[in-house]
């Protein structure tokens, strides 16, 4: 991409407006605005949630853009915009009780569509299977470790937890898989960002919790893990460990930038997993897990759906070609199979 794609007379007009507005503002605010508009390059605005993990992912995106496009190292070329979502505002209820889908993305999507931001950085596991009209998600960054971790100050593993021990987790997927293997344990809703949940654990609100290893790694907190759970012990959430970046449909400038960052192997795995989720049409009250990956040049997939109490668990595996059409078909077929099996078995899910 050439520097000319990042500059225009429109961009220059935008700088002039920002500078004239700054004159009437307090000095600290004026300096910040003038600094962000100090060059002719039109600022590329990156939208994100404000949690430490979300910001770490936005900073990663910013740094990768700077590495790919030297002109973006210019002062004011990139700006991170923090957007508070519904999921960030309501912390005292289970996600399933306040709507589930889109809780961490809707306000960011709105900002993208009305032009307040140019690209939106998401944890892919938060993104609904449908995208708002007018947006595309053409980019996935290289995936982090998909596994979950066990964290406890009292016990070294899930196997050590005594009968009646309390495990805190807001994830129905984790709750169901825990109860399927350890039915004598108690699971309780346990919301908040990584730091909040670790603080609650230290304060004794529960005996143990489970978190995504990917998030801990991105926060340089992997040492907080007591034990790493294998994917056989705890199948990950659909798109766990994957970062997705969206832009407006027709925004060639942003799409070109994201094309340079896309990691195709991760994108294909996410396509497969999200096709599985879409085929199940699972609600936020349905425990679903799915993991696709490249195994010796082929796409391998494991999928799971369970009742919330873990008493009925349905699983499947697939192996196919590492292509977009195959990935989508593998996920769709696996989801339809498990849905049919559950229905034949008389299991009632909150689809």
Short mmCIF file of C-alpha atoms in Angstrom, two decimals:
data_model
loop_
_atom_site.label_atom_id
_atom_site.label_comp_id
_atom_site.label_asym_id
_atom_site.label_seq_id
_atom_site.Cartn_x
_atom_site.Cartn_y
_atom_site.Cartn_z
CA UNK A 1 0.00 0.00 0.00
CA UNK A 2 1.36 3.43 -0.94
CA UNK A 3 1.36 6.47 1.29
CA UNK A 4 -1.05 8.13 -1.14
CA UNK A 5 -3.78 5.74 -0.07
CA UNK A 6 -3.52 7.15 3.44
CA UNK A 7 -3.70 10.83 2.41
CA UNK A 8 -6.29 13.01 0.70
CA UNK A 9 -7.56 16.56 0.54
CA UNK A 10 -10.45 15.34 2.68
CA UNK A 11 -7.96 14.24 5.31
CA UNK A 12 -6.34 17.68 5.22
CA UNK A 13 -9.71 19.32 5.72
CA UNK A 14 -10.30 17.04 8.70
CA UNK A 15 -7.02 18.17 10.23
CA UNK A 16 -7.95 21.81 9.80
CA UNK A 17 -11.26 21.32 11.55
CA UNK A 18 -9.65 19.46 14.45
CA UNK A 19 -7.03 22.18 14.85
CA UNK A 20 -9.55 25.03 14.86
CA UNK A 21 -11.71 23.29 17.45
CA UNK A 22 -8.66 22.73 19.65
CA UNK A 23 -8.08 26.43 20.17
CA UNK A 24 -11.06 26.78 22.52
CA UNK A 25 -10.20 23.71 24.58
CA UNK A 26 -8.08 23.31 27.74
CA UNK A 27 -4.36 23.05 27.02
CA UNK A 28 -4.01 19.33 27.85
CA UNK A 29 -6.93 18.37 25.61
CA UNK A 30 -5.78 20.77 22.88
CA UNK A 31 -2.31 19.22 22.81
CA UNK A 32 -3.77 15.72 22.49
CA UNK A 33 -5.97 16.68 19.56
CA UNK A 34 -3.30 18.64 17.74
CA UNK A 35 -0.85 15.76 18.22
CA UNK A 36 -3.31 13.27 16.72
CA UNK A 37 -3.76 15.50 13.68
CA UNK A 38 -0.19 16.66 13.24
CA UNK A 39 0.34 14.93 9.90
CA UNK A 40 -1.53 14.92 6.63
CA UNK A 41 -2.13 11.17 6.85
CA UNK A 42 -5.77 10.49 7.62
CA UNK A 43 -5.97 8.93 11.07
CA UNK A 44 -6.94 5.26 11.06
CA UNK A 45 -9.18 4.80 14.09
CA UNK A 46 -9.11 1.44 15.88
CA UNK A 47 -12.19 0.61 17.95
CA UNK A 48 -11.99 -1.66 20.98
CA UNK A 49 -13.49 -2.42 24.35
CA UNK A 50 -11.67 -0.93 27.32
CA UNK A 51 -10.73 -4.02 29.33
CA UNK A 52 -7.00 -4.67 29.80
CA UNK A 53 -7.23 -7.71 27.52
CA UNK A 54 -9.15 -5.87 24.81
CA UNK A 55 -6.63 -3.04 24.91
CA UNK A 56 -3.73 -5.50 24.70
CA UNK A 57 -5.32 -6.88 21.52
CA UNK A 58 -5.83 -3.39 20.11
CA UNK A 59 -2.20 -2.48 20.85
CA UNK A 60 -1.10 -5.69 19.12
CA UNK A 61 -3.16 -4.71 16.07
CA UNK A 62 -1.69 -1.20 16.11
CA UNK A 63 1.87 -2.52 16.30
CA UNK A 64 1.31 -4.99 13.46
CA UNK A 65 -0.10 -2.21 11.29
CA UNK A 66 2.93 -0.04 12.01
CA UNK A 67 5.24 -2.90 11.08
CA UNK A 68 3.38 -3.60 7.84
CA UNK A 69 2.99 0.04 6.80
CA UNK A 70 5.90 2.37 7.70
CA UNK A 71 3.77 5.46 7.01
CA UNK A 72 1.58 4.50 9.97
CA UNK A 73 4.50 5.18 12.30
CA UNK A 74 3.90 8.88 11.69
CA UNK A 75 2.49 10.75 14.67
CA UNK A 76 -1.31 10.79 14.57
CA UNK A 77 -1.62 8.09 11.90
CA UNK A 78 -3.29 5.63 14.28
CA UNK A 79 -5.69 6.22 17.15
CA UNK A 80 -7.28 3.74 19.56
CA UNK A 81 -10.89 4.52 20.47
CA UNK A 82 -12.33 2.84 23.57
CA UNK A 83 -16.02 1.92 23.39
CA UNK A 84 -18.02 0.64 26.34
CA UNK A 85 -20.38 -2.22 25.47
CA UNK A 86 -23.48 -3.57 27.16
CA UNK A 87 -21.49 -6.54 28.41
CA UNK A 88 -19.04 -4.16 30.09
CA UNK A 89 -21.80 -2.19 31.80
CA UNK A 90 -23.84 -5.05 33.32
CA UNK A 91 -21.61 -7.17 35.53
CA UNK A 92 -24.00 -8.51 38.16
CA UNK A 93 -25.98 -10.90 35.93
CA UNK A 94 -25.09 -14.00 33.92
CA UNK A 95 -24.53 -13.20 30.25
CA UNK A 96 -27.31 -15.64 29.34
CA UNK A 97 -29.80 -13.52 31.32
CA UNK A 98 -29.02 -10.27 29.50
CA UNK A 99 -29.09 -11.45 25.92
CA UNK A 100 -25.79 -13.20 25.26
CA UNK A 101 -25.23 -12.56 21.56
CA UNK A 102 -23.60 -9.29 20.62
CA UNK A 103 -23.22 -8.06 24.20
CA UNK A 104 -19.55 -7.19 23.63
CA UNK A 105 -19.80 -6.10 20.00
CA UNK A 106 -22.98 -4.13 19.22
CA UNK A 107 -21.78 -0.69 20.32
CA UNK A 108 -18.48 -1.22 18.50
CA UNK A 109 -20.35 -2.26 15.35
CA UNK A 110 -22.49 0.88 15.62
CA UNK A 111 -19.36 3.03 15.87
CA UNK A 112 -17.92 1.30 12.81
CA UNK A 113 -21.05 1.82 10.75
CA UNK A 114 -21.42 5.50 11.60
CA UNK A 115 -17.75 6.24 10.90
CA UNK A 116 -16.49 6.97 14.41
CA UNK A 117 -13.95 4.18 13.92
CA UNK A 118 -12.42 2.59 10.82
CA UNK A 119 -11.61 -0.91 12.07
CA UNK A 120 -12.95 -2.89 15.04
CA UNK A 121 -10.84 -5.34 17.04
CA UNK A 122 -12.79 -8.22 18.57
CA UNK A 123 -12.18 -11.39 20.51
CA UNK A 124 -13.72 -13.72 17.94
CA UNK A 125 -15.52 -15.79 20.56
CA UNK A 126 -17.61 -12.68 21.35
CA UNK A 127 -18.69 -12.14 17.73
CA UNK A 128 -22.18 -13.43 16.76
CA UNK A 129 -22.36 -15.79 13.79
CA UNK A 130 -24.03 -13.03 11.78
CA UNK A 131 -22.35 -9.71 11.00
CA UNK A 132 -24.25 -6.41 10.84
CA UNK A 133 -25.14 -5.37 7.29
CA UNK A 134 -22.48 -3.07 5.92
CA UNK A 135 -19.57 -4.69 7.79
CA UNK A 136 -17.08 -7.41 6.87
CA UNK A 137 -14.57 -9.35 8.94
CA UNK A 138 -11.73 -10.15 6.54
CA UNK A 139 -8.89 -10.54 9.03
CA UNK A 140 -7.87 -12.91 11.79
CA UNK A 141 -4.53 -12.48 13.51
CA UNK A 142 -2.42 -15.59 14.24
CA UNK A 143 -4.25 -17.62 16.88
CA UNK A 144 -2.99 -17.93 20.44
CA UNK A 145 -3.09 -21.13 22.48
CA UNK A 146 -6.71 -22.35 22.55
CA UNK A 147 -6.52 -24.19 25.88
CA UNK A 148 -8.11 -23.26 29.20
CA UNK A 149 -6.26 -23.09 32.49
CA UNK A 150 -7.17 -24.13 36.02
CA UNK A 151 -6.40 -21.55 38.72
CA UNK A 152 -6.58 -22.16 42.46
CA UNK A 153 -4.64 -21.13 45.56
CA UNK A 154 -5.70 -24.32 47.35
CA UNK A 155 -5.57 -27.14 44.80
CA UNK A 156 -3.22 -28.15 42.01
CA UNK A 157 -5.72 -29.66 39.58
CA UNK A 158 -9.39 -30.32 38.92
CA UNK A 159 -8.88 -33.87 40.22
CA UNK A 160 -7.84 -32.52 43.63
CA UNK A 161 -11.04 -30.55 44.17
CA UNK A 162 -13.09 -32.17 46.97
CA UNK A 163 -16.80 -32.89 46.79
CA UNK A 164 -18.76 -29.66 47.10
CA UNK A 165 -15.86 -27.42 46.09
CA UNK A 166 -16.96 -24.23 44.33
CA UNK A 167 -15.70 -23.44 40.83
CA UNK A 168 -16.45 -19.94 39.52
CA UNK A 169 -17.12 -19.46 35.82
CA UNK A 170 -19.50 -17.36 33.73
CA UNK A 171 -19.07 -19.78 30.81
CA UNK A 172 -21.84 -22.35 30.33
CA UNK A 173 -19.41 -24.32 28.16
CA UNK A 174 -16.96 -24.64 31.04
CA UNK A 175 -19.68 -25.23 33.60
CA UNK A 176 -21.22 -28.08 31.59
CA UNK A 177 -17.90 -29.83 30.91
CA UNK A 178 -16.91 -29.50 34.57
CA UNK A 179 -20.19 -31.01 35.76
CA UNK A 180 -20.02 -33.80 33.16
CA UNK A 181 -16.71 -34.98 34.63
CA UNK A 182 -17.09 -33.81 38.25
CA UNK A 183 -20.81 -33.89 39.12
CA UNK A 184 -20.18 -33.37 42.86
CA UNK A 185 -18.65 -29.93 42.34
CA UNK A 186 -20.60 -26.68 42.55
CA UNK A 187 -20.33 -24.16 39.73
CA UNK A 188 -21.29 -20.51 40.22
CA UNK A 189 -21.51 -17.47 37.96
CA UNK A 190 -18.20 -15.59 38.06
CA UNK A 191 -18.03 -12.52 35.83
CA UNK A 192 -15.56 -9.69 35.28
CA UNK A 193 -12.32 -9.15 33.40
CA UNK A 194 -9.29 -11.33 34.07
CA UNK A 195 -7.98 -9.13 36.87
CA UNK A 196 -11.39 -8.93 38.55
CA UNK A 197 -11.86 -12.69 38.51
CA UNK A 198 -8.41 -13.30 39.93
CA UNK A 199 -9.13 -10.80 42.71
CA UNK A 200 -12.44 -12.52 43.50
CA UNK A 201 -10.61 -15.84 43.65
CA UNK A 202 -8.05 -14.41 46.08
CA UNK A 203 -10.87 -13.05 48.24
CA UNK A 204 -12.29 -16.55 48.58
CA UNK A 205 -15.47 -16.25 46.51
CA UNK A 206 -14.71 -19.68 45.08
CA UNK A 207 -12.13 -22.45 45.36
CA UNK A 208 -11.03 -22.37 41.72
CA UNK A 209 -11.73 -20.81 38.36
CA UNK A 210 -10.97 -21.48 34.70
CA UNK A 211 -9.67 -18.90 32.24
CA UNK A 212 -8.45 -18.88 28.65
CA UNK A 213 -4.70 -19.30 28.39
CA UNK A 214 -4.69 -16.97 25.37
CA UNK A 215 -5.90 -14.03 27.44
CA UNK A 216 -3.37 -14.65 30.17
CA UNK A 217 -0.56 -14.82 27.63
CA UNK A 218 -1.61 -11.56 25.98
CA UNK A 219 -1.62 -9.91 29.40
CA UNK A 220 1.76 -11.43 30.34
CA UNK A 221 0.00 -13.26 33.17
CA UNK A 222 0.46 -16.89 32.12
CA UNK A 223 2.27 -17.51 35.40
CA UNK A 224 -1.10 -17.18 37.18
CA UNK A 225 -2.14 -20.59 35.81
CA UNK A 226 -2.03 -23.44 38.30
CA UNK A 227 -2.42 -26.04 35.54
CA UNK A 228 -3.09 -26.02 31.80
CA UNK A 229 -6.05 -28.18 30.78
CA UNK A 230 -5.71 -30.33 27.67
CA UNK A 231 -8.34 -30.01 24.96
CA UNK A 232 -9.50 -33.50 25.94
CA UNK A 233 -10.19 -32.22 29.46
CA UNK A 234 -11.84 -28.99 28.34
CA UNK A 235 -12.77 -28.40 24.70
CA UNK A 236 -12.37 -24.66 23.96
CA UNK A 237 -15.03 -22.19 22.94
CA UNK A 238 -15.65 -21.55 19.29
CA UNK A 239 -12.92 -19.14 18.08
CA UNK A 240 -11.18 -19.07 21.47
CA UNK A 241 -7.75 -17.44 21.21
CA UNK A 242 -8.56 -15.77 17.87
CA UNK A 243 -8.65 -12.01 17.27
CA UNK A 244 -10.86 -10.75 14.46
CA UNK A 245 -10.74 -7.32 12.86
CA UNK A 246 -13.75 -5.88 11.05
CA UNK A 247 -14.19 -2.89 8.75
CA UNK A 248 -16.93 -1.28 6.70
CA UNK A 249 -17.97 -2.89 3.45
CA UNK A 250 -16.52 -0.83 0.62
CA UNK A 251 -13.77 0.72 2.74
CA UNK A 252 -10.90 -0.29 0.46
CA UNK A 253 -8.29 1.53 2.55
CA UNK A 254 -9.05 -0.39 5.72
CA UNK A 255 -9.61 -3.68 3.88
CA UNK A 256 -6.18 -3.40 2.23
CA UNK A 257 -4.55 -2.80 5.60
CA UNK A 258 -6.31 -5.80 7.14
CA UNK A 259 -5.42 -8.06 4.22
CA UNK A 260 -1.76 -7.58 5.12
CA UNK A 261 -2.40 -8.77 8.69
CA UNK A 262 -4.64 -11.76 7.99
CA UNK A 263 -3.43 -15.22 9.04
CA UNK A 264 -5.22 -17.55 6.65
CA UNK A 265 -4.85 -20.74 8.67
CA UNK A 266 -6.50 -19.10 11.66
CA UNK A 267 -9.23 -17.62 9.46
CA UNK A 268 -10.11 -21.04 8.01
CA UNK A 269 -10.28 -22.60 11.48
CA UNK A 270 -12.57 -19.81 12.64
CA UNK A 271 -14.78 -20.21 9.54
CA UNK A 272 -15.21 -23.90 10.38
CA UNK A 273 -15.98 -23.33 14.05
CA UNK A 274 -18.45 -20.53 13.38
CA UNK A 275 -20.22 -22.66 10.75
CA UNK A 276 -20.61 -25.33 13.45
CA UNK A 277 -22.08 -22.76 15.84
CA UNK A 278 -24.40 -21.38 13.17
CA UNK A 279 -25.67 -24.86 12.26
CA UNK A 280 -26.51 -25.55 15.89
CA UNK A 281 -28.11 -22.11 16.09
CA UNK A 282 -27.24 -22.24 19.76
CA UNK A 283 -28.41 -19.55 22.11
CA UNK A 284 -26.40 -18.07 24.94
CA UNK A 285 -28.04 -20.75 27.12
CA UNK A 286 -26.53 -23.64 25.16
CA UNK A 287 -23.08 -24.99 26.12
CA UNK A 288 -21.18 -25.36 22.84
CA UNK A 289 -17.49 -26.02 22.17
CA UNK A 290 -15.60 -26.35 18.91
CA UNK A 291 -12.00 -26.50 17.79
CA UNK A 292 -10.61 -26.65 14.24
CA UNK A 293 -6.92 -26.75 13.35
CA UNK A 294 -4.40 -27.77 10.72
CA UNK A 295 -3.21 -31.33 11.26
CA UNK A 296 -0.64 -32.42 8.67
CA UNK A 297 -2.18 -30.28 5.96
CA UNK A 298 -5.78 -31.25 6.70
CA UNK A 299 -8.49 -29.51 8.70
CA UNK A 300 -9.32 -31.45 11.86
CA UNK A 301 -12.37 -30.53 13.92
CA UNK A 302 -13.83 -31.50 17.30
CA UNK A 303 -17.28 -30.31 18.33
CA UNK A 304 -19.40 -30.62 21.46
CA UNK A 305 -22.83 -29.60 22.67
CA UNK A 306 -24.16 -30.33 26.15
CA UNK A 307 -27.05 -29.76 28.47
CA UNK A 308 -26.15 -27.05 31.04
CA UNK A 309 -25.98 -29.64 33.84
CA UNK A 310 -23.49 -31.75 31.88
CA UNK A 311 -25.68 -34.86 32.08
CA UNK A 312 -25.97 -35.24 28.31
CA UNK A 313 -22.96 -34.46 26.13
CA UNK A 314 -22.85 -34.94 22.35
CA UNK A 315 -19.52 -34.91 20.51
CA UNK A 316 -18.23 -35.36 16.98
CA UNK A 317 -15.01 -35.17 14.97
CA UNK A 318 -14.22 -34.39 11.34
CA UNK A 319 -11.23 -34.38 9.01
CA UNK A 320 -11.21 -32.67 5.63
CA UNK A 321 -9.51 -30.35 3.19
CA UNK A 322 -7.89 -27.14 4.38
CA UNK A 323 -9.97 -24.78 2.22
CA UNK A 324 -12.70 -22.25 2.90
CA UNK A 325 -15.50 -24.26 1.26
CA UNK A 326 -14.45 -27.43 3.05
CA UNK A 327 -14.07 -25.63 6.37
CA UNK A 328 -17.57 -24.22 6.15
CA UNK A 329 -19.04 -27.58 5.13
CA UNK A 330 -17.22 -29.48 7.89
CA UNK A 331 -18.55 -27.14 10.55
CA UNK A 332 -22.07 -27.10 9.13
CA UNK A 333 -22.23 -30.90 8.81
CA UNK A 334 -20.89 -31.45 12.33
CA UNK A 335 -23.41 -29.04 13.82
CA UNK A 336 -26.33 -30.59 11.96
CA UNK A 337 -25.26 -34.07 13.10
CA UNK A 338 -25.17 -33.16 16.79
CA UNK A 339 -28.44 -31.27 16.59
CA UNK A 340 -30.12 -34.27 14.98
CA UNK A 341 -28.65 -36.67 17.54
CA UNK A 342 -29.87 -34.56 20.43
CA UNK A 343 -33.35 -34.27 18.95
CA UNK A 344 -33.59 -38.03 18.36
CA UNK A 345 -32.49 -38.59 21.93
CA UNK A 346 -35.28 -36.33 23.17
CA UNK A 347 -32.86 -33.80 24.61
CA UNK A 348 -34.40 -30.34 24.75
CA UNK A 349 -31.95 -27.50 24.16
CA UNK A 350 -32.66 -23.79 24.34
CA UNK A 351 -31.87 -23.37 20.65
#
